[in-house]
Amino acid sequence: MRFSKTSLVSASLLLGQAAAELPPIVMKGSKFFYENGTQFFMKGVAYQQDSAASGQSTGSSKYSDPLADPASCRRDVPLLKQLRTNTIRTYAIDPTKNHDECMKLLDDAGIYVISDLSEPSLSVNRDDPKWDVELLKRYTDVVDALSGYSNVIGFFAGNEVTNNATNTDASAYVKAAVRDTKNHIKATTKRWLGVGYAANDDADIRENIAKYFNCGNQSEAIDYWGYNIYSWCGESSFTDSGYDKQVEFFKGYSVPVFFAEYGCNIPHGAEGRIWEETTALYSDKMTGVISGGIVYMYHQEENDYGLVQIKGSTASKLKDFDTLSTAMASVRPSPTQMDAYNPTNSPAACPTVNSKWVVSGDRLPPTPNNDLCECMYKSLTCVPSDNLKTTDFGKIFNYVCDQTPEACDGINGNVTSGVYGPFSMCGDKQKLGYILNEYYNSQNQASGACEFKGQATIQAAEADDRCKASLAEASEAASNTQGGSETSKNIAVPIPMKHLFTIGDLAVGAYVVVAMGVGAGMVLL
């Protein structure tokens, strides 16, 4: 078992945890199983305060890690057990904190965890998507913090990032996050841990997005599909709610599907929920295709989806708590035994590009490589001044990319053509240095071309042998136009070369990108 560096738990607790570990959940085809071969149906509750329904932002960059609050876990885990919960979903955990005690309490109660990898200020932004070194570190830090606990099922690389037809481009960056998180798990963890995506129920994109995350190279595809669905409200039915259509669509899906959020509070608010959908979810009509679901949510907040009201250190059950508990007590899903299950479903075909789906299915943004980005930055002559505020980056991006669009080729990406600059995955300061240096060179290094009213400065460019090798590898990978994304290296996605610019004494390719958002309208990433 792996524990965080900040662990302060006593030796007796650690020994107790090792002895009481839940068996890991495994995946086969489109179903989950316990290690003994019995099918696992998720009976979940979303467990995190200040988390908005249906993937909506709370408007705050702050969050409270529910797995690092032992007092709350001691209070709440018995109540979760009363609901017959076997899974909780958390939306943001702090990988620097200790989670041993809460995870031990959950383990003892027979409760597994599935956690989102992002946090409010570090996630793929649907309005200005990117996948860079900072986000990769955040995601892999969360994996490292939780992967040692046997009662962790896996993670979500995104939650409703693409939520309508206007922002489908963001899905390419989330799928890149899926790919790189899966690669990290494979390299660092000996057991199966899944990486999935939680989607909203938007009629324009629901089929395309489900196909996109499932299609192509399966080392880049999701391990499971979470659906945030609120279509069954109050007294409804399998057909009136549209559940029948979901079952019909996903019956051919090649990985497990479950409801990552459900629990409509219309028309009578949270306390008026009667949980007919829970009974349906675990009925024979659905369990052949849908592997259970996660009720939104444990805590009662302004959005009125709660099962429990928290006041100070006291938790009081609301009316819908007992109603849900009764519904859960009555469900008896019919399991499939793993040995008797022979999956036949195949991955979906990638959706075609059209007016409601702009993402090409065969190429993803490159894997963030901080060493390469640092090498690139050290090799520049014109860079941002040390005193330049990050809030002023956007003005320079706007000016340079408007005046000299080709200077921004190496940092931009186009999800439709699948063309990505080799440094599109770098950090904001590194990208800014790149375009400043490109602009400076385009002006023949003229006096004043690296000033920007004191916002840029000249540095002594350097490139040691290691950096030269990394930059040369990036150039070679970028000039390779054969095939799709390179999962083995992914320093740069294969894209056509346009011209050469000089970094120190090394020639490196700058590349043609039909940049999205370049010019006066470019917004700082």
Short mmCIF file of C-alpha atoms in Angstrom, two decimals:
data_model
loop_
_atom_site.label_atom_id
_atom_site.label_comp_id
_atom_site.label_asym_id
_atom_site.label_seq_id
_atom_site.Cartn_x
_atom_site.Cartn_y
_atom_site.Cartn_z
CA MET A 1 0.00 0.00 0.00
CA ARG A 2 1.31 3.42 -0.89
CA PHE A 3 0.92 6.38 1.47
CA SER A 4 1.65 10.06 1.09
CA LYS A 5 4.80 11.62 2.44
CA THR A 6 2.75 13.61 4.93
CA SER A 7 1.28 10.50 6.56
CA LEU A 8 0.99 10.80 10.33
CA VAL A 9 -1.13 7.73 10.86
CA SER A 10 0.03 5.36 13.57
CA ALA A 11 1.63 2.01 12.79
CA SER A 12 -1.36 0.19 14.21
CA LEU A 13 -3.71 2.00 11.81
CA LEU A 14 -1.49 1.16 8.88
CA LEU A 15 -1.42 -2.50 9.84
CA GLY A 16 -5.17 -2.48 10.28
CA GLN A 17 -5.59 -0.91 6.86
CA ALA A 18 -3.40 -3.49 5.18
CA ALA A 19 -5.38 -6.30 6.76
CA ALA A 20 -8.79 -4.90 5.83
CA GLU A 21 -8.26 -3.77 2.26
CA LEU A 22 -11.19 -4.15 -0.10
CA PRO A 23 -10.42 -6.18 -3.20
CA PRO A 24 -9.77 -3.92 -6.21
CA ILE A 25 -12.45 -3.56 -8.84
CA VAL A 26 -11.48 -4.77 -12.31
CA MET A 27 -12.96 -4.20 -15.75
CA LYS A 28 -13.78 -6.74 -18.40
CA GLY A 29 -15.50 -5.62 -21.56
CA SER A 30 -18.38 -3.34 -20.63
CA LYS A 31 -18.73 -4.49 -17.03
CA PHE A 32 -17.05 -4.08 -13.65
CA PHE A 33 -16.20 -7.05 -11.43
CA TYR A 34 -14.86 -7.83 -8.01
CA GLU A 35 -11.69 -9.89 -8.14
CA ASN A 36 -13.69 -12.99 -7.22
CA GLY A 37 -15.61 -12.66 -10.50
CA THR A 38 -18.90 -11.25 -9.16
CA GLN A 39 -20.23 -8.28 -11.11
CA PHE A 40 -19.93 -4.90 -9.41
CA PHE A 41 -22.79 -2.42 -9.69
CA MET A 42 -22.02 1.10 -8.55
CA LYS A 43 -24.35 2.32 -5.78
CA GLY A 44 -22.85 5.72 -5.34
CA VAL A 45 -23.20 9.14 -3.77
CA ALA A 46 -21.39 12.32 -4.80
CA TYR A 47 -19.47 13.37 -1.71
CA GLN A 48 -17.98 16.85 -1.74
CA GLN A 49 -19.17 20.19 -0.45
CA ASP A 50 -19.30 23.19 -2.79
CA SER A 51 -19.58 21.04 -5.91
CA ALA A 52 -22.24 22.17 -8.36
CA ALA A 53 -24.67 19.86 -10.14
CA SER A 54 -24.25 18.86 -13.76
CA GLY A 55 -20.65 20.01 -13.91
CA GLN A 56 -21.45 23.67 -13.29
CA SER A 57 -18.77 25.80 -11.67
CA THR A 58 -19.24 27.12 -8.17
CA GLY A 59 -17.36 30.26 -9.17
CA SER A 60 -14.65 29.60 -6.59
CA SER A 61 -11.06 28.48 -7.03
CA LYS A 62 -11.01 27.14 -3.48
CA TYR A 63 -12.10 23.67 -2.52
CA SER A 64 -12.16 21.46 0.52
CA ASP A 65 -10.72 17.97 0.12
CA PRO A 66 -13.35 15.60 1.58
CA LEU A 67 -10.87 12.75 1.90
CA ALA A 68 -8.49 14.80 4.06
CA ASP A 69 -11.07 15.64 6.76
CA PRO A 70 -11.13 12.71 9.20
CA ALA A 71 -13.69 14.31 11.52
CA SER A 72 -16.19 14.69 8.70
CA CYS A 73 -15.45 11.20 7.44
CA ARG A 74 -16.09 9.74 10.90
CA ARG A 75 -19.41 11.59 10.94
CA ASP A 76 -20.49 10.80 7.39
CA VAL A 77 -19.28 7.30 6.56
CA PRO A 78 -21.85 5.62 8.85
CA LEU A 79 -24.60 7.60 7.11
CA LEU A 80 -23.26 6.64 3.69
CA LYS A 81 -23.33 3.03 4.83
CA GLN A 82 -26.99 3.44 5.85
CA LEU A 83 -27.67 4.40 2.23
CA ARG A 84 -26.04 1.11 1.18
CA THR A 85 -23.42 3.12 -0.65
CA ASN A 86 -20.56 1.17 -2.18
CA THR A 87 -18.96 4.10 -4.09
CA ILE A 88 -18.43 7.81 -3.55
CA ARG A 89 -17.41 10.34 -6.15
CA THR A 90 -15.15 13.23 -5.15
CA TYR A 91 -14.63 16.21 -7.46
CA ALA A 92 -11.31 17.60 -6.21
CA ILE A 93 -8.76 16.22 -3.78
CA ASP A 94 -5.55 17.84 -2.58
CA PRO A 95 -2.66 15.50 -3.42
CA THR A 96 -0.40 17.16 -0.85
CA LYS A 97 -2.66 16.13 2.04
CA ASN A 98 -3.00 12.86 3.91
CA HIS A 99 -5.95 10.62 3.09
CA ASP A 100 -5.19 7.52 5.12
CA GLU A 101 -7.80 7.82 7.83
CA CYS A 102 -10.73 8.65 5.55
CA MET A 103 -9.74 5.95 3.10
CA LYS A 104 -9.49 3.44 5.96
CA LEU A 105 -12.97 4.40 7.20
CA LEU A 106 -14.37 4.02 3.71
CA ASP A 107 -12.57 0.73 3.22
CA ASP A 108 -13.97 -0.66 6.47
CA ALA A 109 -17.47 0.38 5.34
CA GLY A 110 -17.07 -1.37 1.97
CA ILE A 111 -16.99 1.89 0.03
CA TYR A 112 -14.91 2.52 -3.09
CA VAL A 113 -13.82 5.90 -4.49
CA ILE A 114 -13.82 7.40 -7.95
CA SER A 115 -12.30 10.88 -8.11
CA ASP A 116 -12.04 13.67 -10.63
CA LEU A 117 -8.45 14.61 -11.42
CA SER A 118 -8.95 18.35 -11.75
CA GLU A 119 -9.62 21.12 -9.27
CA PRO A 120 -11.38 24.44 -9.92
CA SER A 121 -8.28 26.36 -10.97
CA LEU A 122 -6.53 23.45 -12.72
CA SER A 123 -8.69 21.78 -15.32
CA VAL A 124 -9.26 21.74 -19.06
CA ASN A 125 -11.23 24.94 -19.68
CA ARG A 126 -14.01 24.42 -22.23
CA ASP A 127 -13.78 28.06 -23.37
CA ASP A 128 -10.01 28.07 -23.88
CA PRO A 129 -8.81 24.46 -23.76
CA LYS A 130 -5.24 23.32 -23.33
CA TRP A 131 -3.34 20.33 -22.04
CA ASP A 132 -0.02 21.43 -20.62
CA VAL A 133 2.73 20.61 -18.16
CA GLU A 134 0.93 22.18 -15.20
CA LEU A 135 -2.25 20.20 -15.78
CA LEU A 136 -0.36 16.95 -16.36
CA LYS A 137 1.43 17.40 -13.04
CA ARG A 138 -1.85 18.06 -11.25
CA TYR A 139 -3.47 14.96 -12.74
CA THR A 140 -0.56 12.63 -12.09
CA ASP A 141 -0.15 13.96 -8.55
CA VAL A 142 -3.76 12.98 -7.84
CA VAL A 143 -3.15 9.51 -9.26
CA ASP A 144 -0.05 9.14 -7.09
CA ALA A 145 -1.93 10.28 -4.00
CA LEU A 146 -4.75 7.74 -4.41
CA SER A 147 -3.43 4.83 -6.46
CA GLY A 148 -2.10 2.98 -3.42
CA TYR A 149 -5.55 2.50 -1.92
CA SER A 150 -7.20 -0.70 -3.09
CA ASN A 151 -10.67 0.85 -2.80
CA VAL A 152 -9.97 3.42 -5.53
CA ILE A 153 -11.69 2.38 -8.78
CA GLY A 154 -10.25 5.16 -10.91
CA PHE A 155 -10.58 8.73 -12.07
CA PHE A 156 -12.40 11.18 -14.31
CA ALA A 157 -10.17 13.20 -16.65
CA GLY A 158 -12.98 15.66 -17.25
CA ASN A 159 -16.49 16.55 -16.16
CA GLU A 160 -18.75 18.08 -18.81
CA VAL A 161 -15.85 19.97 -20.35
CA THR A 162 -17.58 19.84 -23.72
CA ASN A 163 -21.21 20.53 -22.87
CA ASN A 164 -22.69 21.65 -26.21
CA ALA A 165 -21.87 21.92 -29.91
CA THR A 166 -19.98 25.22 -29.50
CA ASN A 167 -17.07 23.78 -27.51
CA THR A 168 -16.43 20.31 -28.90
CA ASP A 169 -12.81 21.29 -29.56
CA ALA A 170 -12.13 20.93 -25.82
CA SER A 171 -12.68 17.18 -26.03
CA ALA A 172 -9.37 16.69 -27.87
CA TYR A 173 -7.51 18.08 -24.88
CA VAL A 174 -9.46 15.96 -22.40
CA LYS A 175 -8.77 12.84 -24.45
CA ALA A 176 -5.07 13.75 -24.41
CA ALA A 177 -5.40 13.92 -20.62
CA VAL A 178 -6.99 10.45 -20.64
CA ARG A 179 -4.09 9.10 -22.72
CA ASP A 180 -1.36 10.58 -20.55
CA THR A 181 -3.01 9.67 -17.25
CA LYS A 182 -3.43 6.07 -18.44
CA ASN A 183 0.23 5.98 -19.45
CA HIS A 184 1.24 7.27 -16.02
CA ILE A 185 -0.87 4.61 -14.29
CA LYS A 186 0.62 1.90 -16.47
CA ALA A 187 4.14 3.09 -15.60
CA THR A 188 3.60 3.49 -11.85
CA THR A 189 0.83 1.13 -10.75
CA LYS A 190 0.71 -2.66 -10.79
CA ARG A 191 -3.07 -3.04 -10.78
CA TRP A 192 -5.88 -1.82 -13.02
CA LEU A 193 -7.14 1.71 -12.37
CA GLY A 194 -9.57 3.27 -14.80
CA VAL A 195 -9.63 6.70 -16.41
CA GLY A 196 -12.95 7.92 -17.77
CA TYR A 197 -14.99 10.96 -18.66
CA ALA A 198 -18.24 12.30 -17.18
CA ALA A 199 -20.55 13.80 -19.82
CA ASN A 200 -23.70 15.86 -19.70
CA ASP A 201 -26.84 14.88 -21.59
CA ASP A 202 -26.92 17.29 -24.54
CA ALA A 203 -28.96 16.11 -27.51
CA ASP A 204 -26.69 17.74 -30.10
CA ILE A 205 -23.48 16.03 -28.98
CA ARG A 206 -24.39 13.03 -26.82
CA GLU A 207 -23.70 10.42 -29.50
CA ASN A 208 -20.63 12.07 -31.02
CA ILE A 209 -18.89 12.63 -27.72
CA ALA A 210 -19.57 9.11 -26.50
CA LYS A 211 -18.14 7.72 -29.73
CA TYR A 212 -15.14 10.07 -29.71
CA PHE A 213 -13.88 9.07 -26.28
CA ASN A 214 -14.34 5.38 -27.12
CA CYS A 215 -12.89 5.35 -30.63
CA GLY A 216 -9.43 4.81 -32.03
CA ASN A 217 -6.33 3.55 -30.24
CA GLN A 218 -7.63 2.07 -26.99
CA SER A 219 -4.52 3.14 -25.09
CA GLU A 220 -5.85 6.69 -25.66
CA ALA A 221 -9.54 5.92 -25.11
CA ILE A 222 -11.57 6.00 -21.91
CA ASP A 223 -11.84 2.95 -19.66
CA TYR A 224 -15.43 3.82 -18.70
CA TRP A 225 -18.12 6.35 -19.52
CA GLY A 226 -19.87 8.38 -16.85
CA TYR A 227 -23.17 10.02 -17.69
CA ASN A 228 -24.54 13.00 -15.73
CA ILE A 229 -28.23 12.57 -16.44
CA TYR A 230 -31.24 14.24 -14.85
CA SER A 231 -34.00 13.28 -17.27
CA TRP A 232 -36.07 11.18 -14.82
CA CYS A 233 -37.86 13.71 -12.65
CA GLY A 234 -40.46 12.75 -10.05
CA GLU A 235 -43.06 10.34 -11.35
CA SER A 236 -41.85 9.20 -14.75
CA SER A 237 -41.11 5.99 -16.60
CA PHE A 238 -38.40 4.09 -18.41
CA THR A 239 -39.60 5.48 -21.74
CA ASP A 240 -40.78 8.98 -20.72
CA SER A 241 -37.41 9.67 -19.09
CA GLY A 242 -35.51 8.55 -22.17
CA TYR A 243 -33.71 5.85 -20.22
CA ASP A 244 -34.78 3.37 -22.88
CA LYS A 245 -32.89 5.34 -25.51
CA GLN A 246 -29.74 5.41 -23.37
CA VAL A 247 -29.88 1.64 -22.94
CA GLU A 248 -30.41 1.15 -26.66
CA PHE A 249 -27.46 3.38 -27.60
CA PHE A 250 -24.99 2.02 -25.06
CA LYS A 251 -25.82 -1.66 -25.49
CA GLY A 252 -23.07 -1.77 -28.13
CA TYR A 253 -20.52 0.24 -26.12
CA SER A 254 -17.25 -1.54 -25.45
CA VAL A 255 -16.49 -0.18 -21.94
CA PRO A 256 -18.59 0.14 -18.78
CA VAL A 257 -21.24 2.87 -18.61
CA PHE A 258 -22.74 4.25 -15.42
CA PHE A 259 -24.57 7.36 -14.27
CA ALA A 260 -21.86 9.65 -12.87
CA GLU A 261 -24.59 11.94 -11.50
CA TYR A 262 -28.33 11.46 -11.24
CA GLY A 263 -31.17 12.61 -9.01
CA CYS A 264 -33.41 15.26 -10.57
CA ASN A 265 -34.88 17.57 -7.92
CA ILE A 266 -37.80 18.77 -10.06
CA PRO A 267 -40.61 19.45 -9.26
CA HIS A 268 -40.52 19.33 -5.46
CA GLY A 269 -36.88 19.98 -4.56
CA ALA A 270 -34.42 17.56 -3.03
CA GLU A 271 -36.68 16.45 -0.21
CA GLY A 272 -39.43 15.63 -2.69
CA ARG A 273 -37.36 13.10 -4.61
CA ILE A 274 -39.03 9.68 -4.70
CA TRP A 275 -36.19 7.77 -6.39
CA GLU A 276 -38.19 5.85 -8.95
CA GLU A 277 -35.15 6.12 -11.22
CA THR A 278 -33.06 4.24 -8.66
CA THR A 279 -35.41 1.29 -8.81
CA ALA A 280 -35.27 1.39 -12.61
CA LEU A 281 -31.49 1.74 -12.71
CA TYR A 282 -30.94 -1.57 -10.95
CA SER A 283 -33.72 -3.42 -12.77
CA ASP A 284 -33.23 -6.01 -15.49
CA LYS A 285 -34.17 -3.38 -18.08
CA MET A 286 -30.91 -1.55 -17.41
CA THR A 287 -28.35 -3.71 -15.63
CA GLY A 288 -27.33 -5.54 -18.79
CA VAL A 289 -25.94 -2.22 -20.09
CA ILE A 290 -25.65 0.31 -17.24
CA SER A 291 -23.41 -0.50 -14.26
CA GLY A 292 -25.29 1.52 -11.64
CA GLY A 293 -24.96 5.17 -10.75
CA ILE A 294 -23.97 7.95 -8.38
CA VAL A 295 -26.63 10.05 -6.65
CA TYR A 296 -26.06 13.78 -6.64
CA MET A 297 -25.42 14.58 -3.78
CA TYR A 298 -24.68 14.02 -0.07
CA HIS A 299 -24.47 17.61 1.17
CA GLN A 300 -27.43 19.97 1.08
CA GLU A 301 -26.40 23.30 -0.45
CA GLU A 302 -27.98 26.23 -2.26
CA ASN A 303 -28.57 24.12 -5.36
CA ASP A 304 -30.92 21.91 -3.29
CA TYR A 305 -29.70 18.44 -4.18
CA GLY A 306 -28.74 17.27 -0.70
CA LEU A 307 -29.45 14.14 1.28
CA VAL A 308 -27.93 15.48 4.49
CA GLN A 309 -27.90 18.91 6.10
CA ILE A 310 -24.62 19.85 7.80
CA LYS A 311 -24.67 22.40 10.61
CA GLY A 312 -21.40 22.78 12.40
CA SER A 313 -20.23 19.27 13.16
CA THR A 314 -23.73 17.75 13.06
CA ALA A 315 -25.27 15.91 10.10
CA SER A 316 -29.05 15.66 9.89
CA LYS A 317 -30.78 13.35 7.44
CA LEU A 318 -33.25 15.01 5.09
CA LYS A 319 -36.46 13.40 3.89
CA ASP A 320 -34.98 12.12 0.64
CA PHE A 321 -32.26 10.30 2.59
CA ASP A 322 -34.68 7.78 4.04
CA THR A 323 -36.55 7.49 0.75
CA LEU A 324 -33.31 6.69 -1.06
CA SER A 325 -32.26 4.27 1.65
CA THR A 326 -35.54 2.40 1.24
CA ALA A 327 -35.17 2.32 -2.54
CA MET A 328 -31.61 1.03 -2.31
CA ALA A 329 -32.66 -1.67 0.14
CA SER A 330 -35.16 -2.98 -2.37
CA VAL A 331 -32.95 -3.24 -5.44
CA ARG A 332 -31.56 -6.62 -6.47
CA PRO A 333 -29.53 -6.26 -9.68
CA SER A 334 -28.96 -9.53 -11.51
CA PRO A 335 -25.20 -10.06 -11.79
CA THR A 336 -23.16 -11.69 -14.51
CA GLN A 337 -20.22 -13.86 -13.50
CA MET A 338 -16.94 -12.84 -15.05
CA ASP A 339 -16.02 -16.36 -16.14
CA ALA A 340 -19.30 -16.69 -18.02
CA TYR A 341 -18.99 -13.29 -19.69
CA ASN A 342 -17.46 -13.09 -23.15
CA PRO A 343 -17.55 -9.47 -24.35
CA THR A 344 -18.21 -8.97 -28.04
CA ASN A 345 -18.67 -5.20 -28.34
CA SER A 346 -16.09 -3.28 -30.34
CA PRO A 347 -14.89 0.33 -29.92
CA ALA A 348 -16.97 2.93 -31.74
CA ALA A 349 -15.98 4.50 -35.02
CA CYS A 350 -14.76 8.07 -34.56
CA PRO A 351 -17.41 10.69 -35.37
CA THR A 352 -17.05 12.65 -38.58
CA VAL A 353 -16.29 16.36 -38.48
CA ASN A 354 -19.41 18.44 -39.07
CA SER A 355 -21.14 21.60 -37.89
CA LYS A 356 -21.75 20.09 -34.45
CA TRP A 357 -18.48 18.21 -34.02
CA VAL A 358 -15.16 19.81 -34.98
CA VAL A 359 -12.68 17.29 -33.59
CA SER A 360 -10.71 14.92 -35.79
CA GLY A 361 -10.55 11.45 -34.29
CA ASP A 362 -7.06 10.38 -35.30
CA ARG A 363 -4.67 12.91 -33.73
CA LEU A 364 -4.40 14.28 -30.20
CA PRO A 365 -2.48 17.18 -28.67
CA PRO A 366 1.09 16.20 -27.69
CA THR A 367 2.02 14.85 -24.30
CA PRO A 368 3.32 17.66 -22.06
CA ASN A 369 7.08 17.45 -21.68
CA ASN A 370 8.43 19.92 -19.15
CA ASP A 371 12.07 19.09 -19.90
CA LEU A 372 11.54 19.91 -23.57
CA CYS A 373 9.75 23.16 -22.69
CA GLU A 374 12.54 24.21 -20.33
CA CYS A 375 15.14 23.36 -22.95
CA MET A 376 13.27 25.42 -25.51
CA TYR A 377 13.00 28.37 -23.12
CA LYS A 378 16.69 28.32 -22.18
CA SER A 379 17.56 28.29 -25.86
CA LEU A 380 15.72 31.54 -26.57
CA THR A 381 17.30 34.95 -26.93
CA CYS A 382 14.21 37.14 -26.33
CA VAL A 383 12.10 36.23 -23.30
CA PRO A 384 9.58 37.89 -20.95
CA SER A 385 11.01 40.19 -18.29
CA ASP A 386 11.14 38.72 -14.79
CA ASN A 387 8.82 41.44 -13.50
CA LEU A 388 6.14 40.86 -16.16
CA LYS A 389 2.83 39.99 -14.52
CA THR A 390 0.91 37.01 -15.84
CA THR A 391 -2.13 39.26 -16.20
CA ASP A 392 -0.21 41.17 -18.90
CA PHE A 393 0.69 38.08 -20.96
CA GLY A 394 -2.49 38.32 -23.02
CA LYS A 395 -1.68 41.73 -24.47
CA ILE A 396 1.62 40.48 -25.86
CA PHE A 397 0.07 37.28 -27.19
CA ASN A 398 -2.57 39.38 -28.93
CA TYR A 399 -0.08 41.80 -30.45
CA VAL A 400 2.49 39.28 -31.67
CA CYS A 401 -0.03 36.79 -33.04
CA ASP A 402 -1.88 39.61 -34.82
CA GLN A 403 1.21 41.27 -36.30
CA THR A 404 3.14 38.07 -37.07
CA PRO A 405 0.73 35.10 -37.05
CA GLU A 406 3.41 32.61 -38.08
CA ALA A 407 5.28 33.39 -34.85
CA CYS A 408 2.52 31.58 -33.00
CA ASP A 409 2.45 28.45 -35.17
CA GLY A 410 4.60 26.44 -32.78
CA ILE A 411 2.32 26.97 -29.78
CA ASN A 412 -1.10 26.63 -31.40
CA GLY A 413 -3.21 23.66 -32.31
CA ASN A 414 -6.06 22.81 -34.63
CA VAL A 415 -8.32 20.00 -33.47
CA THR A 416 -9.96 19.58 -36.88
CA SER A 417 -6.79 19.06 -38.91
CA GLY A 418 -5.04 17.39 -36.00
CA VAL A 419 -2.09 19.74 -36.36
CA TYR A 420 -0.41 20.84 -33.12
CA GLY A 421 2.67 22.96 -32.57
CA PRO A 422 5.47 21.13 -30.73
CA PHE A 423 5.34 23.63 -27.86
CA SER A 424 1.55 23.87 -27.59
CA MET A 425 1.81 21.82 -24.40
CA CYS A 426 4.23 24.16 -22.65
CA GLY A 427 3.43 26.57 -19.83
CA ASP A 428 2.20 30.09 -20.44
CA LYS A 429 5.54 31.78 -19.74
CA GLN A 430 7.37 29.31 -21.95
CA LYS A 431 4.88 29.88 -24.78
CA LEU A 432 5.22 33.62 -24.39
CA GLY A 433 9.00 33.33 -24.60
CA TYR A 434 8.66 31.26 -27.74
CA ILE A 435 6.53 33.83 -29.59
CA LEU A 436 8.63 36.76 -28.37
CA ASN A 437 11.74 35.06 -29.73
CA GLU A 438 10.00 34.27 -33.01
CA TYR A 439 8.89 37.88 -33.33
CA TYR A 440 12.41 39.10 -32.49
CA ASN A 441 13.89 36.88 -35.20
CA SER A 442 11.24 37.96 -37.71
CA GLN A 443 12.44 41.53 -37.15
CA ASN A 444 16.02 40.41 -37.86
CA GLN A 445 16.82 40.93 -34.18
CA ALA A 446 16.50 44.66 -34.67
CA SER A 447 17.25 46.98 -31.79
CA GLY A 448 14.05 47.50 -29.82
CA ALA A 449 12.35 44.36 -31.19
CA CYS A 450 12.75 42.69 -27.80
CA GLU A 451 11.64 45.52 -25.53
CA PHE A 452 7.84 45.77 -25.48
CA LYS A 453 8.12 48.74 -23.10
CA GLY A 454 10.30 46.78 -20.69
CA GLN A 455 8.12 43.67 -20.80
CA ALA A 456 10.69 41.61 -22.73
CA THR A 457 14.44 41.25 -22.36
CA ILE A 458 17.50 39.65 -23.96
CA GLN A 459 19.03 36.60 -22.32
CA ALA A 460 22.11 34.55 -23.16
CA ALA A 461 20.75 31.59 -25.11
CA GLU A 462 22.11 28.22 -24.10
CA ALA A 463 21.53 24.64 -25.16
CA ASP A 464 23.54 21.79 -23.61
CA ASP A 465 23.86 18.43 -25.29
CA ARG A 466 20.81 17.02 -23.52
CA CYS A 467 18.65 19.94 -24.62
CA LYS A 468 19.97 19.80 -28.15
CA ALA A 469 19.02 16.15 -28.31
CA SER A 470 15.53 16.83 -26.94
CA LEU A 471 14.92 19.68 -29.35
CA ALA A 472 16.22 17.64 -32.26
CA GLU A 473 13.87 14.80 -31.31
CA ALA A 474 10.98 17.25 -31.19
CA SER A 475 11.91 18.55 -34.62
CA GLU A 476 12.12 15.04 -36.05
CA ALA A 477 8.81 13.97 -34.55
CA ALA A 478 7.11 17.15 -35.75
CA SER A 479 8.36 16.75 -39.29
CA ASN A 480 7.08 13.17 -39.46
CA THR A 481 3.79 13.32 -41.30
CA GLN A 482 3.03 9.59 -41.14
CA GLY A 483 0.13 8.27 -39.04
CA GLY A 484 -1.70 9.68 -36.06
CA SER A 485 -0.65 10.64 -32.56
CA GLU A 486 2.47 8.95 -31.27
CA THR A 487 1.63 7.42 -27.95
CA SER A 488 5.14 6.10 -27.40
CA LYS A 489 6.88 9.49 -27.56
CA ASN A 490 4.31 12.20 -28.12
CA ILE A 491 6.89 14.95 -27.97
CA ALA A 492 5.08 16.48 -30.89
CA VAL A 493 2.22 15.24 -33.00
CA PRO A 494 3.23 14.69 -36.63
CA ILE A 495 2.54 17.93 -38.51
CA PRO A 496 3.88 19.44 -41.74
CA MET A 497 6.99 21.61 -41.64
CA LYS A 498 6.84 25.18 -42.90
CA HIS A 499 10.23 26.76 -42.30
CA LEU A 500 13.18 26.72 -39.95
CA PHE A 501 14.11 29.15 -37.24
CA THR A 502 17.30 29.14 -35.21
CA ILE A 503 17.55 28.52 -31.48
CA GLY A 504 21.15 28.94 -30.47
CA ASP A 505 23.10 26.85 -32.99
CA LEU A 506 20.30 24.34 -33.57
CA ALA A 507 17.71 24.53 -36.30
CA VAL A 508 14.22 23.57 -35.10
CA GLY A 509 11.04 23.37 -37.13
CA ALA A 510 8.24 25.90 -36.90
CA TYR A 511 5.01 24.53 -38.22
CA VAL A 512 1.93 25.34 -40.17
CA VAL A 513 -1.08 25.65 -37.86
CA VAL A 514 -4.48 26.90 -38.89
CA ALA A 515 -4.61 28.52 -35.50
CA MET A 516 -7.88 28.75 -33.64
CA GLY A 517 -8.17 32.02 -31.78
CA VAL A 518 -5.06 33.65 -33.26
CA GLY A 519 -4.80 37.39 -33.76
CA ALA A 520 -6.58 40.23 -32.04
CA GLY A 521 -9.15 37.86 -30.60
CA MET A 522 -6.58 35.52 -29.08
CA VAL A 523 -7.17 34.97 -25.40
CA LEU A 524 -4.33 34.11 -23.06
CA LEU A 525 -4.29 30.43 -22.23
#
